[in-house]
Tab-separated table of C-alpha atoms in Angstrom:
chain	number	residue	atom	x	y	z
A	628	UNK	CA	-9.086	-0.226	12.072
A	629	UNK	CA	-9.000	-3.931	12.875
A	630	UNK	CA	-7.698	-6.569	10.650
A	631	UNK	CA	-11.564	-8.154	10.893
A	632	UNK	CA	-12.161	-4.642	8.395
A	633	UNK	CA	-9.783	-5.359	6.058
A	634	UNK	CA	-9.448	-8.877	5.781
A	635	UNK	CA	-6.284	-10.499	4.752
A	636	UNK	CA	-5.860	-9.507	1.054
A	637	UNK	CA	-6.715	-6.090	-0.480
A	638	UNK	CA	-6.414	-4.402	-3.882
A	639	UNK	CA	-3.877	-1.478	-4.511
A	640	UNK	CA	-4.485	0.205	-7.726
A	641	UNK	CA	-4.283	4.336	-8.872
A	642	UNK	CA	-7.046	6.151	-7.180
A	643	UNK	CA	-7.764	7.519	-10.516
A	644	UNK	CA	-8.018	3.895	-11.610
A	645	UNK	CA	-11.191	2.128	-9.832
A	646	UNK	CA	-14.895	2.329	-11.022
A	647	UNK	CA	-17.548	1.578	-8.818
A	648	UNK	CA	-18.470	-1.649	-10.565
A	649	UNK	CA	-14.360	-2.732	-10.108
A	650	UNK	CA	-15.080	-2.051	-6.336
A	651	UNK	CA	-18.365	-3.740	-6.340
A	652	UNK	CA	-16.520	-6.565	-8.242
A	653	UNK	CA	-13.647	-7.092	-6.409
A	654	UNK	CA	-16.204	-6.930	-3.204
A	655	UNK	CA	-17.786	-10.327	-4.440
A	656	UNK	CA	-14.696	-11.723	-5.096
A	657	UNK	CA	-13.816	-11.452	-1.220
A	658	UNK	CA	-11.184	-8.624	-1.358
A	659	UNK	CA	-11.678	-6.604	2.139
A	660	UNK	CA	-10.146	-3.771	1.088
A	661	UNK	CA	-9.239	-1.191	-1.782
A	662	UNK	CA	-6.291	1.010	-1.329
A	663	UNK	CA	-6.523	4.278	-3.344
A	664	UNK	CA	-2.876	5.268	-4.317
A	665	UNK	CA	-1.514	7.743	-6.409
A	666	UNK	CA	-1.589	10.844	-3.663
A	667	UNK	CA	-5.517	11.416	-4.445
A	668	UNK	CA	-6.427	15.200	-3.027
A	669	UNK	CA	-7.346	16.206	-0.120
A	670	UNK	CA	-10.745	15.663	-0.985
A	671	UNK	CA	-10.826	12.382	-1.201
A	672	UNK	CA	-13.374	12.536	-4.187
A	673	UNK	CA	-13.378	8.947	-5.099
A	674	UNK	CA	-13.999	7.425	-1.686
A	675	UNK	CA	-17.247	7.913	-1.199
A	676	UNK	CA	-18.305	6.818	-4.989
A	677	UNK	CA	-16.920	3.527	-4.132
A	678	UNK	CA	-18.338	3.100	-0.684
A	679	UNK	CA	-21.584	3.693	-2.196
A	680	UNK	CA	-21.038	1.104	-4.554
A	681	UNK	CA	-20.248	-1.796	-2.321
A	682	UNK	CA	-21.858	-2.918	1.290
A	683	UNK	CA	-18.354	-4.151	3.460
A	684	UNK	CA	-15.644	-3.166	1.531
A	685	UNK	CA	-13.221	-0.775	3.273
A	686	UNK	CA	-11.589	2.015	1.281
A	687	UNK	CA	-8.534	3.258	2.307
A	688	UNK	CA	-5.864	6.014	1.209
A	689	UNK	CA	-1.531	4.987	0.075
A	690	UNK	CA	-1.220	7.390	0.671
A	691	UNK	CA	-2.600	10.583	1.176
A	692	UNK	CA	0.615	13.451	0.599
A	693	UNK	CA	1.368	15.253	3.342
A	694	UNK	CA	3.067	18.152	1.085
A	695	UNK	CA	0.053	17.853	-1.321
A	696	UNK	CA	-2.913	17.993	0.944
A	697	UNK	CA	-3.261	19.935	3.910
A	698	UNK	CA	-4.224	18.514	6.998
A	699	UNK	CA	-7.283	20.834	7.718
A	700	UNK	CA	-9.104	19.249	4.496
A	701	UNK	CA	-7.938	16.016	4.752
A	702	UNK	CA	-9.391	16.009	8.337
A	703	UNK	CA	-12.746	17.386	6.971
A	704	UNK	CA	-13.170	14.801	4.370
A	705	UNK	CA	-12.333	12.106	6.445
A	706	UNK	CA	-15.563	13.055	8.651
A	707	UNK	CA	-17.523	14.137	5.933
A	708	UNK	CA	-16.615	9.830	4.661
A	709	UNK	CA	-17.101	8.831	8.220
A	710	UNK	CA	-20.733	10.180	8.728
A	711	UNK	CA	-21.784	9.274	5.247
A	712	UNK	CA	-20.089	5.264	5.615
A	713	UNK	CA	-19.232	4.834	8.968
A	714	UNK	CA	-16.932	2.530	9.909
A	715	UNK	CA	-15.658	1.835	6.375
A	716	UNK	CA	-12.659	4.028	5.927
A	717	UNK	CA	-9.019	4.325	6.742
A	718	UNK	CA	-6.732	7.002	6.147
A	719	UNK	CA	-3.063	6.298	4.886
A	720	UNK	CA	-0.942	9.275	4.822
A	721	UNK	CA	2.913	9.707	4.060
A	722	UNK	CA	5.528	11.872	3.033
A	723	UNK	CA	6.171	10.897	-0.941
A	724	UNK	CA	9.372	11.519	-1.901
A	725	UNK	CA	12.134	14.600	-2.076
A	726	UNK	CA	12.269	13.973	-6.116
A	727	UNK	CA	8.529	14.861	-6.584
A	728	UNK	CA	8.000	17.585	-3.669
A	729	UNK	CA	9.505	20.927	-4.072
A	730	UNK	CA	8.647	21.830	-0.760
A	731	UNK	CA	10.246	18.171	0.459
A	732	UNK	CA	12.050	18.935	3.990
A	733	UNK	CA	13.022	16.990	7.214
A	734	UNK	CA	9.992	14.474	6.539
A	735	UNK	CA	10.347	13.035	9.868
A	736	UNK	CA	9.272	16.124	11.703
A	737	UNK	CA	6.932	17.553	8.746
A	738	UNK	CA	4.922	13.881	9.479
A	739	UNK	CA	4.889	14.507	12.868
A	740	UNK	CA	3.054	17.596	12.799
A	741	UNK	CA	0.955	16.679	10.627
A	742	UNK	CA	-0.484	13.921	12.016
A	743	UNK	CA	-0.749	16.647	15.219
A	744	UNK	CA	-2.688	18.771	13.132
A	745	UNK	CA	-4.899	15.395	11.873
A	746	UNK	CA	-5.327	14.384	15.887
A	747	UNK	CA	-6.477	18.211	16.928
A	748	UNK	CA	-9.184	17.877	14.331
A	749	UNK	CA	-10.558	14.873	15.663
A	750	UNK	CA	-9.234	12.136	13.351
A	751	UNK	CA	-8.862	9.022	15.923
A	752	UNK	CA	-5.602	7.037	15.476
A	753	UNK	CA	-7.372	3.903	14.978
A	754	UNK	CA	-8.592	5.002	11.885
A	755	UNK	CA	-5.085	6.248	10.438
A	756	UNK	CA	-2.410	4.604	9.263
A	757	UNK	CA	1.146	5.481	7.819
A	758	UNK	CA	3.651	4.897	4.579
A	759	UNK	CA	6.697	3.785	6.733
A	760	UNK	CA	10.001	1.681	5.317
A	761	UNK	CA	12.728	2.498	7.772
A	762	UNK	CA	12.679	1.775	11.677
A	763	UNK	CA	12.104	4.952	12.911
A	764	UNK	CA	8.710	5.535	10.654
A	765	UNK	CA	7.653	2.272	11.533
A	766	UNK	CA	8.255	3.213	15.074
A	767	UNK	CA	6.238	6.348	14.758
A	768	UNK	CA	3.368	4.607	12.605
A	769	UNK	CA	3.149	2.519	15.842
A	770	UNK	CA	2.877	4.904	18.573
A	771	UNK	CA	1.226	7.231	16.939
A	772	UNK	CA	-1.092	5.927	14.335
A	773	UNK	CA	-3.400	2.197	13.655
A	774	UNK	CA	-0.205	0.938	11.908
A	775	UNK	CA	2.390	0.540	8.790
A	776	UNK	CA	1.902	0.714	5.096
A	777	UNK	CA	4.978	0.045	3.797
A	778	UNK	CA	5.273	-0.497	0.047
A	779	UNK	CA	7.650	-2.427	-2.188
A	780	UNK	CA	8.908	-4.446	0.443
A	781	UNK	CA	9.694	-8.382	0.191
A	782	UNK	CA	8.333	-10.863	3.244
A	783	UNK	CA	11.628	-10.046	4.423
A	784	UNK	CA	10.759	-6.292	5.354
A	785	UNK	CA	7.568	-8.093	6.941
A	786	UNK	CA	9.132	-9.212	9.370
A	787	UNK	CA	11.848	-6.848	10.632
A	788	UNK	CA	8.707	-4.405	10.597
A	789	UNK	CA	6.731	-6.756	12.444
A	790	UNK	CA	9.567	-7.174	14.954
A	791	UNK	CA	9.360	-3.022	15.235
A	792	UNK	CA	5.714	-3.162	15.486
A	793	UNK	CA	5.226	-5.403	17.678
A	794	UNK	CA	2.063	-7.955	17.747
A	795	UNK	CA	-0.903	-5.349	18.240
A	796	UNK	CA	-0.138	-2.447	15.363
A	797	UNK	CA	-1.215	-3.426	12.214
A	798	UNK	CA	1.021	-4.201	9.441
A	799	UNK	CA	-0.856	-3.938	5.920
A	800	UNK	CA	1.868	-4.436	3.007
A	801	UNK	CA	1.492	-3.614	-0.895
A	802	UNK	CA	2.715	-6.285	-3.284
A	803	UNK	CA	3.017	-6.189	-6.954
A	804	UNK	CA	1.886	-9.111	-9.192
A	805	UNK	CA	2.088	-10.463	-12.641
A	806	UNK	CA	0.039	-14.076	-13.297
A	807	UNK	CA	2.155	-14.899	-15.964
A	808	UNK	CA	4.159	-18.321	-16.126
A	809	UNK	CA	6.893	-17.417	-18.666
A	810	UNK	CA	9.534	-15.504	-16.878
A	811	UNK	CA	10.511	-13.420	-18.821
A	812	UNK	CA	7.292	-12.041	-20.139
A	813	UNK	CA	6.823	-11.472	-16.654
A	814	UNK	CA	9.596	-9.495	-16.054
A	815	UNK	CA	9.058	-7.461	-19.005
A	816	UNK	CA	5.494	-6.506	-17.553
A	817	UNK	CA	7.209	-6.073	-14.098
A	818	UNK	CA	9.504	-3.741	-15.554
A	819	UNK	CA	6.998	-1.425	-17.036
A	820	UNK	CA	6.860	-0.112	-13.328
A	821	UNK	CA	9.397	-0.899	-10.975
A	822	UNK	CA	12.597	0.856	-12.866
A	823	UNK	CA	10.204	4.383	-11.628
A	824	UNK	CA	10.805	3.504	-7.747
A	825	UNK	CA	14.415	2.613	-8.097
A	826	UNK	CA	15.297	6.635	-9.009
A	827	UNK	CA	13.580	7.618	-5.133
A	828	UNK	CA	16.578	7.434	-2.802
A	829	UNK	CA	13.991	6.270	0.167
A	830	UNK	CA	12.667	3.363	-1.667
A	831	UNK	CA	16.594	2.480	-2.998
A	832	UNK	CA	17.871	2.759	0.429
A	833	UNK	CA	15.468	0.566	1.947
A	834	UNK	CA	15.744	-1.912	-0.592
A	835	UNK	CA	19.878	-1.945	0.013
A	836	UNK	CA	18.754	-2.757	3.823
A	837	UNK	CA	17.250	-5.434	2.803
A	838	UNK	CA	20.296	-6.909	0.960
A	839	UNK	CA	19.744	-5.763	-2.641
A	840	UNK	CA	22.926	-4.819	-4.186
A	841	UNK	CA	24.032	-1.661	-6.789
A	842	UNK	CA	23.738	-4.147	-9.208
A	843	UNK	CA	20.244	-5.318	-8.455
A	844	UNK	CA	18.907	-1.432	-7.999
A	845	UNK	CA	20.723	-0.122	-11.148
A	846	UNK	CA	17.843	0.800	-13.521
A	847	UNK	CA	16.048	-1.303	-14.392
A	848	UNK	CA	16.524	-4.085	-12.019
A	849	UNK	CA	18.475	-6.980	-11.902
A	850	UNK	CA	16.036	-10.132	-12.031
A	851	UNK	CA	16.384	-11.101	-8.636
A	852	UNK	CA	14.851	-7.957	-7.541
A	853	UNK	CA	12.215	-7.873	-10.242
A	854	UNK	CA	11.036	-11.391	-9.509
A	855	UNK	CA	10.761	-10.072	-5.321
A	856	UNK	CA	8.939	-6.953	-6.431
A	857	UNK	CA	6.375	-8.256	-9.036
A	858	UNK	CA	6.507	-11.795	-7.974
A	859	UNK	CA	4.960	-14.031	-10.693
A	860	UNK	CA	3.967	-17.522	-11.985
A	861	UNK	CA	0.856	-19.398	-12.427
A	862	UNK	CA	-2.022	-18.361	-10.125
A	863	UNK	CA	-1.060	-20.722	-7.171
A	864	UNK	CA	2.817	-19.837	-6.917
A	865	UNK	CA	1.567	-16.362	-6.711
A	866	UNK	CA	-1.052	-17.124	-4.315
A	867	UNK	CA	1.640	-18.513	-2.731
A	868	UNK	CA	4.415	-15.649	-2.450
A	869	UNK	CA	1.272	-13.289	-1.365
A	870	UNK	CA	0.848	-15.462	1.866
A	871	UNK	CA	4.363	-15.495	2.425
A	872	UNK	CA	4.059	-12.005	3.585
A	873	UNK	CA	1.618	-13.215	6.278
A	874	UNK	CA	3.751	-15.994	7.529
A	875	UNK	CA	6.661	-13.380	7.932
A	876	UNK	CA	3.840	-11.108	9.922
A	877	UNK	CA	1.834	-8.869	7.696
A	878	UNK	CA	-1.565	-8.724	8.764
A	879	UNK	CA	-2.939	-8.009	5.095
A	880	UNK	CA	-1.372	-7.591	1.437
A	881	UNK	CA	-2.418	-5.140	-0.500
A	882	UNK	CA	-2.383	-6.895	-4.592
A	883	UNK	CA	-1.212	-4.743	-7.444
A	884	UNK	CA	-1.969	-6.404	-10.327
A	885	UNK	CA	0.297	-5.386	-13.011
A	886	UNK	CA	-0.836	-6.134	-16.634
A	887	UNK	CA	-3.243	-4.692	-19.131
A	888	UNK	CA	-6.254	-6.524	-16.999
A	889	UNK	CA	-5.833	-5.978	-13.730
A	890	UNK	CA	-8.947	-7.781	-12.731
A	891	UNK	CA	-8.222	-10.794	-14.490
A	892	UNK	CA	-5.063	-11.582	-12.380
A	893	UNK	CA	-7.476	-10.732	-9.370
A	894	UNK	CA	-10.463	-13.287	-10.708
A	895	UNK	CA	-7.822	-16.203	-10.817
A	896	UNK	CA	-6.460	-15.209	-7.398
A	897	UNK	CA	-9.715	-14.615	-5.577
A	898	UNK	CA	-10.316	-18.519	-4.943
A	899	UNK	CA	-6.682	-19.126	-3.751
A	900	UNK	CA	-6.579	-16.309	-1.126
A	901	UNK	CA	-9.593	-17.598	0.777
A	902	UNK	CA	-9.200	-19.066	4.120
């Protein structure tokens, strides 16, 4: 999946959380891409409902769960998408996280197989992508897949990933927002989500890499790290820490608007984020 697909600036919101008309919307408003999170099943039943809605948006998966939803069906609904909307879709898998999967073991090797199992059933590793924080996912999301979807990361991550990547795997990054000029209403919103990720020892640890202290991952979040995970401000200083992950080497940022109207935040962006 090229870059020319996605364009430079996506939407990341709850699979269970789009409508058609949203996709159709955000379409118009030049967003390349919607990324479906929230480990949607293995049937991928909301995919096609906004493909068929829209005319060059790409859909794509962060992620699919690799403990969650076997490979075999994943595979078939990824051709059952392709045939239907060819061209259009991207599938991002991972492997979630030890607190939520019961079954959770030696994710390194469990991704590894399954993206085997995804390759013997015919799904071509330009149209797949993977969750990756740490060098040695990032290394396998580039030798073995279209490229990285790392999430909750800071333009800082961007580029050591990039520097792991190297120039020709893509690197597609989620970022959550909050268009809200008073600081401290915008940390409140911010806060409504990020406290959940910093109980997931993956997410924690790569967030110490990246020079976070105890302090700033206690529950729930020191500023500094809420104002680098839901950056905020008027629309133009968050237009503005969005493209910072693209000077640092992302190839596209995935927007989570945070607030009770998502699509507002996305209506005042839209205009900024155009080249």
């Amino acid at each position: 999946m090229t870059i020319d697909a996605l364009g430079r600036f996506g939407v990341w919101r709850g699979y269970q959380g789009v409508t058609p008309d949203d996709a159709s919307e955000l379409e118009q408003l030049g967003y390349g891409t919607v990324w479906l999170g929230g480990s949607p099943p293995a049937e991928l039943p909301v995919v096609e409902s906004l493909l068929a809605a829209t005319e060059t948006l790409t859909v794509a998966t962060s992620i699919v769960n690799i403990w969650t939803a076997p490979a075999k069906t994943v595979a078939e609904s990824y051709h059952r998408i392709e045939e239907n909307f060819p061209g259009r879709f991207l599938l991002g898998v991972g492997a979630g996280h030890p607190e939520f999967n019961g079954t959770y073991q030696k994710p390194y090797d469990a991704l590894v197989e399954y993206l085997d199992e995804l390759d013997a059933a015919g799904v071509p590793k330009e149209r797949l992508a993977l969750a990756a924080l740490g060098p040695r996912v990032l290394e396998l999301a580039r030798d073995r897949t279209a490229g990285a979807l790392p999430y909750l990361v800071t333009p800082e991550h961007s580029r050591r990933a990039r520097a792991i990547l190297g120039e020709s795997t893509l690197l597609a990054v989620e970022q959550k927002l909050v268009v809200e000029e008073d600081p401290e209403r915008a940390r409140e919103v911010g806060r409504t989500i990020v406290p959940m990720y910093l109980g997931l020892g993956n997410y924690v640890a790569n967030l110490r890499r990246l020079g976070f202290d105890e302090d700033d991952v206690a529950t729930p979040g020191s500023d500094r790290l809420i104002d680098q995970l839901a950056v905020h401000g008027s629309a133009e200083r968050v237009a503005e820490q969005l493209l910072a992950h693209l000077d640092a080497g992302a190839d596209h940022v995935g927007l989570q608007a945070l607030g009770p109207d998502y699509l507002a935040s996305l209506r005042a962006l839209a205009p900024l984020l155009r080249a």
